[in-house]
Amino acid sequence: MNEGVLRVVIVDDEAPARARLRDLLGDVAATQPTVLAGMAANGVEALRLIEAGEVDVVLADIRMPVMDGVELARHLGRLERPPAVVFTTAYDQYAVQAFELAAADYLLKPVRAERLAEALARARRSLRPADEALQRIAPGARQHFGVSERGRILLVPIAEVLFLRAELKYVTAHTAEREYLLDESLVQLETEFAGRFLRIHRNCLVARSAVVGVERAGEQEGEAHWEILLANDAGRLPVSRRQWPTVKQVLGI
């Protein structure tokens, strides 16, 4: 991390809160020199800013529309050189203790100049946020998959994913338009999104919302099995014999 001037991005959905942090950065510049690299109203806007240029520290609100601060931190943790994350929050002292596990520091609103200076000093020494700790703070909170592609993080809305398939060492997320390569395990995804995806095969999870029916297939070839029918004629997926009882129960067949 830069030992001199820190490049900072402020992320908060409230304009007055962004302005206050910007002013406070000026107040502590003598001891913690910074340059404002940009301001954003949510995590998606922040990711675009961070991809556009080098950033050392992200001051991120916890609760925001579109993408909150916790999900933003999880995506940032997958960058080759992730910035330090400092959460800003209105939570009380007891709830905030959990955030220390996953961020360089936290700031209680209204933010004070001396605490901001301390947080920036700690950010210089911090490591990337631990994804496991972020998962404990907001289990299952993600609304997007973060996909590294050509030096950028593509945000794939999880609601658009039809199914997830394990292929060799990777998992591919399939939407109606294309497929994306995820650096995550199928077991991890099944646990995190148990209410959204259903395992139909040892190497495949299907989005429950994408299932429009099931159909018997392969009887003429002597390998009869059940297949999941996907919405909008997006195709079929085979159901393994082992998973069929669970699939049948979940789908109410």
PDB file of C-alpha atoms in Angstrom:
ATOM      1  CA  MET A   1       0.000   0.000   0.000  1.00  0.00           C
ATOM      2  CA  ASN A   2       1.101   3.544  -0.700  1.00  0.00           C
ATOM      3  CA  GLU A   3       3.170   4.864   2.231  1.00  0.00           C
ATOM      4  CA  GLY A   4       2.507   8.474   1.228  1.00  0.00           C
ATOM      5  CA  VAL A   5      -0.755   9.797  -0.171  1.00  0.00           C
ATOM      6  CA  LEU A   6      -3.665   7.359  -0.026  1.00  0.00           C
ATOM      7  CA  ARG A   7      -6.130   7.270  -2.903  1.00  0.00           C
ATOM      8  CA  VAL A   8      -9.598   7.038  -1.342  1.00  0.00           C
ATOM      9  CA  VAL A   9     -13.056   6.204  -2.693  1.00  0.00           C
ATOM     10  CA  ILE A  10     -16.110   7.165  -0.611  1.00  0.00           C
ATOM     11  CA  VAL A  11     -19.222   4.985  -0.973  1.00  0.00           C
ATOM     12  CA  ASP A  12     -22.504   6.033   0.647  1.00  0.00           C
ATOM     13  CA  ASP A  13     -26.034   6.344  -0.693  1.00  0.00           C
ATOM     14  CA  GLU A  14     -26.582   9.614   1.186  1.00  0.00           C
ATOM     15  CA  ALA A  15     -24.997  12.721  -0.345  1.00  0.00           C
ATOM     16  CA  PRO A  16     -24.539  14.539   3.028  1.00  0.00           C
ATOM     17  CA  ALA A  17     -22.648  11.526   4.393  1.00  0.00           C
ATOM     18  CA  ARG A  18     -20.331  11.506   1.360  1.00  0.00           C
ATOM     19  CA  ALA A  19     -19.738  15.243   1.720  1.00  0.00           C
ATOM     20  CA  ARG A  20     -18.923  14.879   5.433  1.00  0.00           C
ATOM     21  CA  LEU A  21     -16.326  12.188   4.788  1.00  0.00           C
ATOM     22  CA  ARG A  22     -14.810  14.278   1.992  1.00  0.00           C
ATOM     23  CA  ASP A  23     -14.491  17.254   4.340  1.00  0.00           C
ATOM     24  CA  LEU A  24     -13.037  15.101   7.114  1.00  0.00           C
ATOM     25  CA  LEU A  25     -10.375  13.777   4.756  1.00  0.00           C
ATOM     26  CA  GLY A  26      -9.271  17.385   4.346  1.00  0.00           C
ATOM     27  CA  ASP A  27      -9.271  17.886   8.122  1.00  0.00           C
ATOM     28  CA  VAL A  28      -6.874  14.979   8.723  1.00  0.00           C
ATOM     29  CA  ALA A  29      -4.647  15.606   5.698  1.00  0.00           C
ATOM     30  CA  ALA A  30      -1.743  16.828   7.846  1.00  0.00           C
ATOM     31  CA  THR A  31      -1.293  13.412   9.477  1.00  0.00           C
ATOM     32  CA  GLN A  32      -3.010  11.179   6.914  1.00  0.00           C
ATOM     33  CA  PRO A  33      -2.541  12.670   3.426  1.00  0.00           C
ATOM     34  CA  THR A  34      -5.119  11.475   0.912  1.00  0.00           C
ATOM     35  CA  VAL A  35      -6.485  12.254  -2.523  1.00  0.00           C
ATOM     36  CA  LEU A  36     -10.131  11.649  -3.318  1.00  0.00           C
ATOM     37  CA  ALA A  37     -10.290   9.148  -6.181  1.00  0.00           C
ATOM     38  CA  GLY A  38     -14.069   9.370  -6.432  1.00  0.00           C
ATOM     39  CA  MET A  39     -17.423   9.051  -4.696  1.00  0.00           C
ATOM     40  CA  ALA A  40     -20.211   6.545  -5.332  1.00  0.00           C
ATOM     41  CA  ALA A  41     -23.764   5.975  -4.134  1.00  0.00           C
ATOM     42  CA  ASN A  42     -23.585   2.169  -4.074  1.00  0.00           C
ATOM     43  CA  GLY A  43     -21.252  -0.775  -4.503  1.00  0.00           C
ATOM     44  CA  VAL A  44     -21.754  -1.159  -8.247  1.00  0.00           C
ATOM     45  CA  GLU A  45     -20.746   2.454  -8.907  1.00  0.00           C
ATOM     46  CA  ALA A  46     -17.763   1.989  -6.592  1.00  0.00           C
ATOM     47  CA  LEU A  47     -16.501  -1.059  -8.476  1.00  0.00           C
ATOM     48  CA  ARG A  48     -16.501   0.882 -11.738  1.00  0.00           C
ATOM     49  CA  LEU A  49     -14.511   3.686 -10.097  1.00  0.00           C
ATOM     50  CA  ILE A  50     -11.998   1.288  -8.598  1.00  0.00           C
ATOM     51  CA  GLU A  51     -11.467  -0.514 -11.902  1.00  0.00           C
ATOM     52  CA  ALA A  52     -10.780   2.814 -13.604  1.00  0.00           C
ATOM     53  CA  GLY A  53      -7.752   3.635 -11.467  1.00  0.00           C
ATOM     54  CA  GLU A  54      -5.581   2.639  -8.539  1.00  0.00           C
ATOM     55  CA  VAL A  55      -7.332   2.920  -5.157  1.00  0.00           C
ATOM     56  CA  ASP A  56      -5.802   2.320  -1.720  1.00  0.00           C
ATOM     57  CA  VAL A  57      -8.764   2.698   0.633  1.00  0.00           C
ATOM     58  CA  VAL A  58     -12.533   2.380   0.296  1.00  0.00           C
ATOM     59  CA  LEU A  59     -14.753   4.055   2.888  1.00  0.00           C
ATOM     60  CA  ALA A  60     -17.979   2.068   2.484  1.00  0.00           C
ATOM     61  CA  ASP A  61     -21.360   2.396   4.127  1.00  0.00           C
ATOM     62  CA  ILE A  62     -22.903  -0.918   5.200  1.00  0.00           C
ATOM     63  CA  ARG A  63     -26.481  -0.528   4.022  1.00  0.00           C
ATOM     64  CA  MET A  64     -26.981   0.775   0.486  1.00  0.00           C
ATOM     65  CA  PRO A  65     -29.330  -0.029  -2.403  1.00  0.00           C
ATOM     66  CA  VAL A  66     -28.225  -2.032  -5.466  1.00  0.00           C
ATOM     67  CA  MET A  67     -25.115  -3.389  -3.697  1.00  0.00           C
ATOM     68  CA  ASP A  68     -24.281  -2.927  -0.007  1.00  0.00           C
ATOM     69  CA  GLY A  69     -20.873  -2.441   1.562  1.00  0.00           C
ATOM     70  CA  VAL A  70     -20.426  -6.057   2.608  1.00  0.00           C
ATOM     71  CA  GLU A  71     -21.013  -7.417  -0.890  1.00  0.00           C
ATOM     72  CA  LEU A  72     -18.728  -4.727  -2.294  1.00  0.00           C
ATOM     73  CA  ALA A  73     -15.950  -5.829   0.084  1.00  0.00           C
ATOM     74  CA  ARG A  74     -16.348  -9.427  -1.026  1.00  0.00           C
ATOM     75  CA  HIS A  75     -15.931  -8.473  -4.697  1.00  0.00           C
ATOM     76  CA  LEU A  76     -12.954  -6.251  -3.905  1.00  0.00           C
ATOM     77  CA  GLY A  77     -11.285  -9.133  -2.073  1.00  0.00           C
ATOM     78  CA  ARG A  78     -10.997 -10.983  -5.401  1.00  0.00           C
ATOM     79  CA  LEU A  79      -8.964  -8.253  -7.063  1.00  0.00           C
ATOM     80  CA  GLU A  80      -5.265  -8.910  -7.601  1.00  0.00           C
ATOM     81  CA  ARG A  81      -4.433  -5.838  -5.481  1.00  0.00           C
ATOM     82  CA  PRO A  82      -7.517  -5.184  -3.355  1.00  0.00           C
ATOM     83  CA  PRO A  83      -7.861  -1.860  -1.531  1.00  0.00           C
ATOM     84  CA  ALA A  84      -8.341  -1.762   2.217  1.00  0.00           C
ATOM     85  CA  VAL A  85     -11.970  -1.482   3.264  1.00  0.00           C
ATOM     86  CA  VAL A  86     -13.174   0.743   6.102  1.00  0.00           C
ATOM     87  CA  PHE A  87     -16.850   0.280   6.923  1.00  0.00           C
ATOM     88  CA  THR A  88     -18.967   3.211   8.024  1.00  0.00           C
ATOM     89  CA  THR A  89     -22.094   2.283   9.951  1.00  0.00           C
ATOM     90  CA  ALA A  90     -24.782   3.447  12.315  1.00  0.00           C
ATOM     91  CA  TYR A  91     -24.722   0.151  14.217  1.00  0.00           C
ATOM     92  CA  ASP A  92     -24.015   0.217  17.942  1.00  0.00           C
ATOM     93  CA  GLN A  93     -20.750  -0.934  19.514  1.00  0.00           C
ATOM     94  CA  TYR A  94     -21.829  -4.553  19.958  1.00  0.00           C
ATOM     95  CA  ALA A  95     -22.922  -5.164  16.384  1.00  0.00           C
ATOM     96  CA  VAL A  96     -19.882  -3.355  15.006  1.00  0.00           C
ATOM     97  CA  GLN A  97     -17.433  -5.726  16.688  1.00  0.00           C
ATOM     98  CA  ALA A  98     -18.177  -8.293  13.979  1.00  0.00           C
ATOM     99  CA  PHE A  99     -16.998  -5.930  11.256  1.00  0.00           C
ATOM    100  CA  GLU A 100     -13.488  -5.869  12.679  1.00  0.00           C
ATOM    101  CA  LEU A 101     -13.059  -9.409  11.410  1.00  0.00           C
ATOM    102  CA  ALA A 102     -13.521  -8.386   7.804  1.00  0.00           C
ATOM    103  CA  ALA A 103     -12.328  -4.801   7.413  1.00  0.00           C
ATOM    104  CA  ALA A 104      -9.331  -2.634   8.127  1.00  0.00           C
ATOM    105  CA  ASP A 105     -11.532  -0.677  10.555  1.00  0.00           C
ATOM    106  CA  TYR A 106     -15.052   0.645  11.077  1.00  0.00           C
ATOM    107  CA  LEU A 107     -16.389   4.114  11.718  1.00  0.00           C
ATOM    108  CA  LEU A 108     -19.543   4.848  13.682  1.00  0.00           C
ATOM    109  CA  LYS A 109     -21.692   7.638  12.326  1.00  0.00           C
ATOM    110  CA  PRO A 110     -21.411  10.535  12.832  1.00  0.00           C
ATOM    111  CA  VAL A 111     -17.768  10.057  11.936  1.00  0.00           C
ATOM    112  CA  ARG A 112     -15.186  11.984  13.962  1.00  0.00           C
ATOM    113  CA  ALA A 113     -11.955  13.294  12.467  1.00  0.00           C
ATOM    114  CA  GLU A 114      -9.682  11.540  14.979  1.00  0.00           C
ATOM    115  CA  ARG A 115     -11.337   8.172  14.315  1.00  0.00           C
ATOM    116  CA  LEU A 116     -11.029   8.653  10.561  1.00  0.00           C
ATOM    117  CA  ALA A 117      -7.306   9.348  10.992  1.00  0.00           C
ATOM    118  CA  GLU A 118      -6.932   6.163  13.045  1.00  0.00           C
ATOM    119  CA  ALA A 119      -8.836   4.154  10.443  1.00  0.00           C
ATOM    120  CA  LEU A 120      -6.636   5.437   7.625  1.00  0.00           C
ATOM    121  CA  ALA A 121      -3.509   4.582   9.600  1.00  0.00           C
ATOM    122  CA  ARG A 122      -4.811   1.081  10.203  1.00  0.00           C
ATOM    123  CA  ALA A 123      -5.777   0.732   6.554  1.00  0.00           C
ATOM    124  CA  ARG A 124      -2.150   1.227   5.553  1.00  0.00           C
ATOM    125  CA  ARG A 125      -1.278  -1.916   7.489  1.00  0.00           C
ATOM    126  CA  SER A 126      -4.304  -3.997   6.608  1.00  0.00           C
ATOM    127  CA  LEU A 127      -4.631  -7.116   4.525  1.00  0.00           C
ATOM    128  CA  ARG A 128      -7.414  -7.967   2.089  1.00  0.00           C
ATOM    129  CA  PRO A 129     -10.775  -8.552   3.803  1.00  0.00           C
ATOM    130  CA  ALA A 130     -11.447 -12.188   4.692  1.00  0.00           C
ATOM    131  CA  ASP A 131     -14.311 -13.528   2.599  1.00  0.00           C
ATOM    132  CA  GLU A 132     -15.228 -16.049   5.303  1.00  0.00           C
ATOM    133  CA  ALA A 133     -15.664 -13.262   7.835  1.00  0.00           C
ATOM    134  CA  LEU A 134     -17.777 -11.237   5.426  1.00  0.00           C
ATOM    135  CA  GLN A 135     -19.955 -14.286   4.909  1.00  0.00           C
ATOM    136  CA  ARG A 136     -20.546 -14.483   8.679  1.00  0.00           C
ATOM    137  CA  ILE A 137     -21.528 -10.803   8.772  1.00  0.00           C
ATOM    138  CA  ALA A 138     -24.060 -11.087   5.960  1.00  0.00           C
ATOM    139  CA  PRO A 139     -24.641 -14.757   5.057  1.00  0.00           C
ATOM    140  CA  GLY A 140     -26.167 -15.192   1.629  1.00  0.00           C
ATOM    141  CA  ALA A 141     -26.351 -11.430   1.102  1.00  0.00           C
ATOM    142  CA  ARG A 142     -24.772 -11.392  -2.362  1.00  0.00           C
ATOM    143  CA  GLN A 143     -26.912 -10.293  -5.276  1.00  0.00           C
ATOM    144  CA  HIS A 144     -24.152 -10.674  -7.872  1.00  0.00           C
ATOM    145  CA  PHE A 145     -21.379 -13.046  -8.836  1.00  0.00           C
ATOM    146  CA  GLY A 146     -18.079 -11.263  -9.396  1.00  0.00           C
ATOM    147  CA  VAL A 147     -16.320 -12.564 -12.508  1.00  0.00           C
ATOM    148  CA  SER A 148     -12.760 -11.526 -13.346  1.00  0.00           C
ATOM    149  CA  GLU A 149     -12.534 -10.984 -17.091  1.00  0.00           C
ATOM    150  CA  ARG A 150      -9.936  -8.970 -19.026  1.00  0.00           C
ATOM    151  CA  GLY A 151      -8.794  -7.120 -15.913  1.00  0.00           C
ATOM    152  CA  ARG A 152     -12.322  -6.118 -14.870  1.00  0.00           C
ATOM    153  CA  ILE A 153     -14.913  -7.493 -12.468  1.00  0.00           C
ATOM    154  CA  LEU A 154     -18.096  -8.328 -14.335  1.00  0.00           C
ATOM    155  CA  LEU A 155     -21.188  -8.308 -12.128  1.00  0.00           C
ATOM    156  CA  VAL A 156     -23.544 -11.149 -12.986  1.00  0.00           C
ATOM    157  CA  PRO A 157     -26.963 -10.789 -11.301  1.00  0.00           C
ATOM    158  CA  ILE A 158     -27.590 -14.048  -9.474  1.00  0.00           C
ATOM    159  CA  ALA A 159     -31.279 -13.769 -10.306  1.00  0.00           C
ATOM    160  CA  GLU A 160     -30.371 -14.202 -14.008  1.00  0.00           C
ATOM    161  CA  VAL A 161     -28.395 -17.433 -13.518  1.00  0.00           C
ATOM    162  CA  LEU A 162     -30.285 -20.501 -14.753  1.00  0.00           C
ATOM    163  CA  PHE A 163     -27.877 -23.130 -13.489  1.00  0.00           C
ATOM    164  CA  LEU A 164     -24.358 -23.692 -12.148  1.00  0.00           C
ATOM    165  CA  ARG A 165     -22.206 -26.534 -13.439  1.00  0.00           C
ATOM    166  CA  ALA A 166     -18.871 -27.835 -12.160  1.00  0.00           C
ATOM    167  CA  GLU A 167     -16.387 -28.504 -14.937  1.00  0.00           C
ATOM    168  CA  LEU A 168     -12.926 -29.750 -13.951  1.00  0.00           C
ATOM    169  CA  LYS A 169     -11.561 -27.210 -11.431  1.00  0.00           C
ATOM    170  CA  TYR A 170     -14.074 -24.477 -12.208  1.00  0.00           C
ATOM    171  CA  VAL A 171     -17.763 -23.677 -11.988  1.00  0.00           C
ATOM    172  CA  THR A 172     -19.644 -22.062 -14.857  1.00  0.00           C
ATOM    173  CA  ALA A 173     -22.706 -19.891 -14.286  1.00  0.00           C
ATOM    174  CA  HIS A 174     -25.156 -20.100 -17.189  1.00  0.00           C
ATOM    175  CA  THR A 175     -27.581 -17.305 -18.049  1.00  0.00           C
ATOM    176  CA  ALA A 176     -29.900 -17.014 -21.032  1.00  0.00           C
ATOM    177  CA  GLU A 177     -27.215 -15.006 -22.891  1.00  0.00           C
ATOM    178  CA  ARG A 178     -23.908 -16.683 -22.049  1.00  0.00           C
ATOM    179  CA  GLU A 179     -21.828 -18.519 -19.462  1.00  0.00           C
ATOM    180  CA  TYR A 180     -19.346 -17.139 -16.930  1.00  0.00           C
ATOM    181  CA  LEU A 181     -16.379 -18.776 -15.211  1.00  0.00           C
ATOM    182  CA  LEU A 182     -16.505 -18.580 -11.402  1.00  0.00           C
ATOM    183  CA  ASP A 183     -13.573 -19.076  -9.061  1.00  0.00           C
ATOM    184  CA  GLU A 184     -15.764 -20.760  -6.436  1.00  0.00           C
ATOM    185  CA  SER A 185     -16.679 -24.339  -5.557  1.00  0.00           C
ATOM    186  CA  LEU A 186     -20.080 -25.870  -6.234  1.00  0.00           C
ATOM    187  CA  VAL A 187     -20.305 -27.031  -2.614  1.00  0.00           C
ATOM    188  CA  GLN A 188     -19.699 -23.491  -1.350  1.00  0.00           C
ATOM    189  CA  LEU A 189     -22.334 -22.071  -3.696  1.00  0.00           C
ATOM    190  CA  GLU A 190     -24.862 -24.745  -2.743  1.00  0.00           C
ATOM    191  CA  THR A 191     -24.438 -23.853   0.938  1.00  0.00           C
ATOM    192  CA  GLU A 192     -24.626 -20.096   0.403  1.00  0.00           C
ATOM    193  CA  PHE A 193     -27.630 -20.205  -1.933  1.00  0.00           C
ATOM    194  CA  ALA A 194     -29.525 -23.197  -0.557  1.00  0.00           C
ATOM    195  CA  GLY A 195     -32.846 -21.406  -0.941  1.00  0.00           C
ATOM    196  CA  ARG A 196     -32.214 -20.342  -4.539  1.00  0.00           C
ATOM    197  CA  PHE A 197     -30.450 -23.305  -6.187  1.00  0.00           C
ATOM    198  CA  LEU A 198     -31.292 -27.013  -6.091  1.00  0.00           C
ATOM    199  CA  ARG A 199     -28.755 -29.783  -6.631  1.00  0.00           C
ATOM    200  CA  ILE A 200     -29.897 -32.092  -9.428  1.00  0.00           C
ATOM    201  CA  HIS A 201     -26.596 -33.820 -10.143  1.00  0.00           C
ATOM    202  CA  ARG A 202     -23.213 -34.121  -8.461  1.00  0.00           C
ATOM    203  CA  ASN A 203     -21.923 -31.465 -10.860  1.00  0.00           C
ATOM    204  CA  CYS A 204     -24.991 -29.245 -11.293  1.00  0.00           C
ATOM    205  CA  LEU A 205     -27.230 -26.848  -9.358  1.00  0.00           C
ATOM    206  CA  VAL A 206     -30.342 -25.408 -10.999  1.00  0.00           C
ATOM    207  CA  ALA A 207     -32.122 -22.183 -10.099  1.00  0.00           C
ATOM    208  CA  ARG A 208     -35.496 -23.156  -8.663  1.00  0.00           C
ATOM    209  CA  SER A 209     -37.121 -20.195 -10.389  1.00  0.00           C
ATOM    210  CA  ALA A 210     -35.890 -21.463 -13.783  1.00  0.00           C
ATOM    211  CA  VAL A 211     -37.582 -24.868 -13.499  1.00  0.00           C
ATOM    212  CA  VAL A 212     -40.840 -25.140 -15.462  1.00  0.00           C
ATOM    213  CA  GLY A 213     -41.224 -28.913 -15.359  1.00  0.00           C
ATOM    214  CA  VAL A 214     -39.645 -32.362 -15.564  1.00  0.00           C
ATOM    215  CA  GLU A 215     -39.803 -35.015 -18.253  1.00  0.00           C
ATOM    216  CA  ARG A 216     -38.824 -38.651 -18.594  1.00  0.00           C
ATOM    217  CA  ALA A 217     -36.123 -39.238 -21.203  1.00  0.00           C
ATOM    218  CA  GLY A 218     -33.791 -41.923 -22.549  1.00  0.00           C
ATOM    219  CA  GLU A 219     -36.197 -44.830 -22.305  1.00  0.00           C
ATOM    220  CA  GLN A 220     -35.624 -45.933 -25.889  1.00  0.00           C
ATOM    221  CA  GLU A 221     -31.877 -46.033 -25.331  1.00  0.00           C
ATOM    222  CA  GLY A 222     -32.303 -48.106 -22.178  1.00  0.00           C
ATOM    223  CA  GLU A 223     -30.984 -45.321 -19.944  1.00  0.00           C
ATOM    224  CA  ALA A 224     -34.172 -43.828 -18.629  1.00  0.00           C
ATOM    225  CA  HIS A 225     -33.809 -40.766 -16.429  1.00  0.00           C
ATOM    226  CA  TRP A 226     -35.560 -37.539 -15.533  1.00  0.00           C
ATOM    227  CA  GLU A 227     -34.674 -34.161 -17.028  1.00  0.00           C
ATOM    228  CA  ILE A 228     -35.349 -30.648 -15.756  1.00  0.00           C
ATOM    229  CA  LEU A 229     -37.053 -28.354 -18.272  1.00  0.00           C
ATOM    230  CA  LEU A 230     -35.793 -24.775 -18.117  1.00  0.00           C
ATOM    231  CA  ALA A 231     -37.881 -21.659 -18.651  1.00  0.00           C
ATOM    232  CA  ASN A 232     -37.995 -19.889 -22.045  1.00  0.00           C
ATOM    233  CA  ASP A 233     -36.830 -23.034 -23.873  1.00  0.00           C
ATOM    234  CA  ALA A 234     -33.366 -22.614 -22.354  1.00  0.00           C
ATOM    235  CA  GLY A 235     -32.746 -26.357 -22.516  1.00  0.00           C
ATOM    236  CA  ARG A 236     -32.817 -29.489 -20.384  1.00  0.00           C
ATOM    237  CA  LEU A 237     -30.680 -30.740 -17.527  1.00  0.00           C
ATOM    238  CA  PRO A 238     -30.401 -34.401 -16.470  1.00  0.00           C
ATOM    239  CA  VAL A 239     -31.299 -35.368 -12.912  1.00  0.00           C
ATOM    240  CA  SER A 240     -29.175 -38.108 -11.347  1.00  0.00           C
ATOM    241  CA  ARG A 241     -30.844 -41.102  -9.744  1.00  0.00           C
ATOM    242  CA  ARG A 242     -29.317 -40.171  -6.432  1.00  0.00           C
ATOM    243  CA  GLN A 243     -30.761 -36.654  -6.484  1.00  0.00           C
ATOM    244  CA  TRP A 244     -34.164 -37.527  -7.946  1.00  0.00           C
ATOM    245  CA  PRO A 245     -35.921 -38.254  -4.603  1.00  0.00           C
ATOM    246  CA  THR A 246     -34.849 -34.856  -3.253  1.00  0.00           C
ATOM    247  CA  VAL A 247     -35.712 -33.052  -6.498  1.00  0.00           C
ATOM    248  CA  LYS A 248     -39.111 -34.746  -6.559  1.00  0.00           C
ATOM    249  CA  GLN A 249     -39.815 -33.703  -2.986  1.00  0.00           C
ATOM    250  CA  VAL A 250     -38.678 -30.111  -3.410  1.00  0.00           C
ATOM    251  CA  LEU A 251     -40.626 -29.621  -6.639  1.00  0.00           C
ATOM    252  CA  GLY A 252     -43.698 -31.287  -5.188  1.00  0.00           C
ATOM    253  CA  ILE A 253     -43.999 -33.864  -7.952  1.00  0.00           C
TER     254      ILE A 253
END
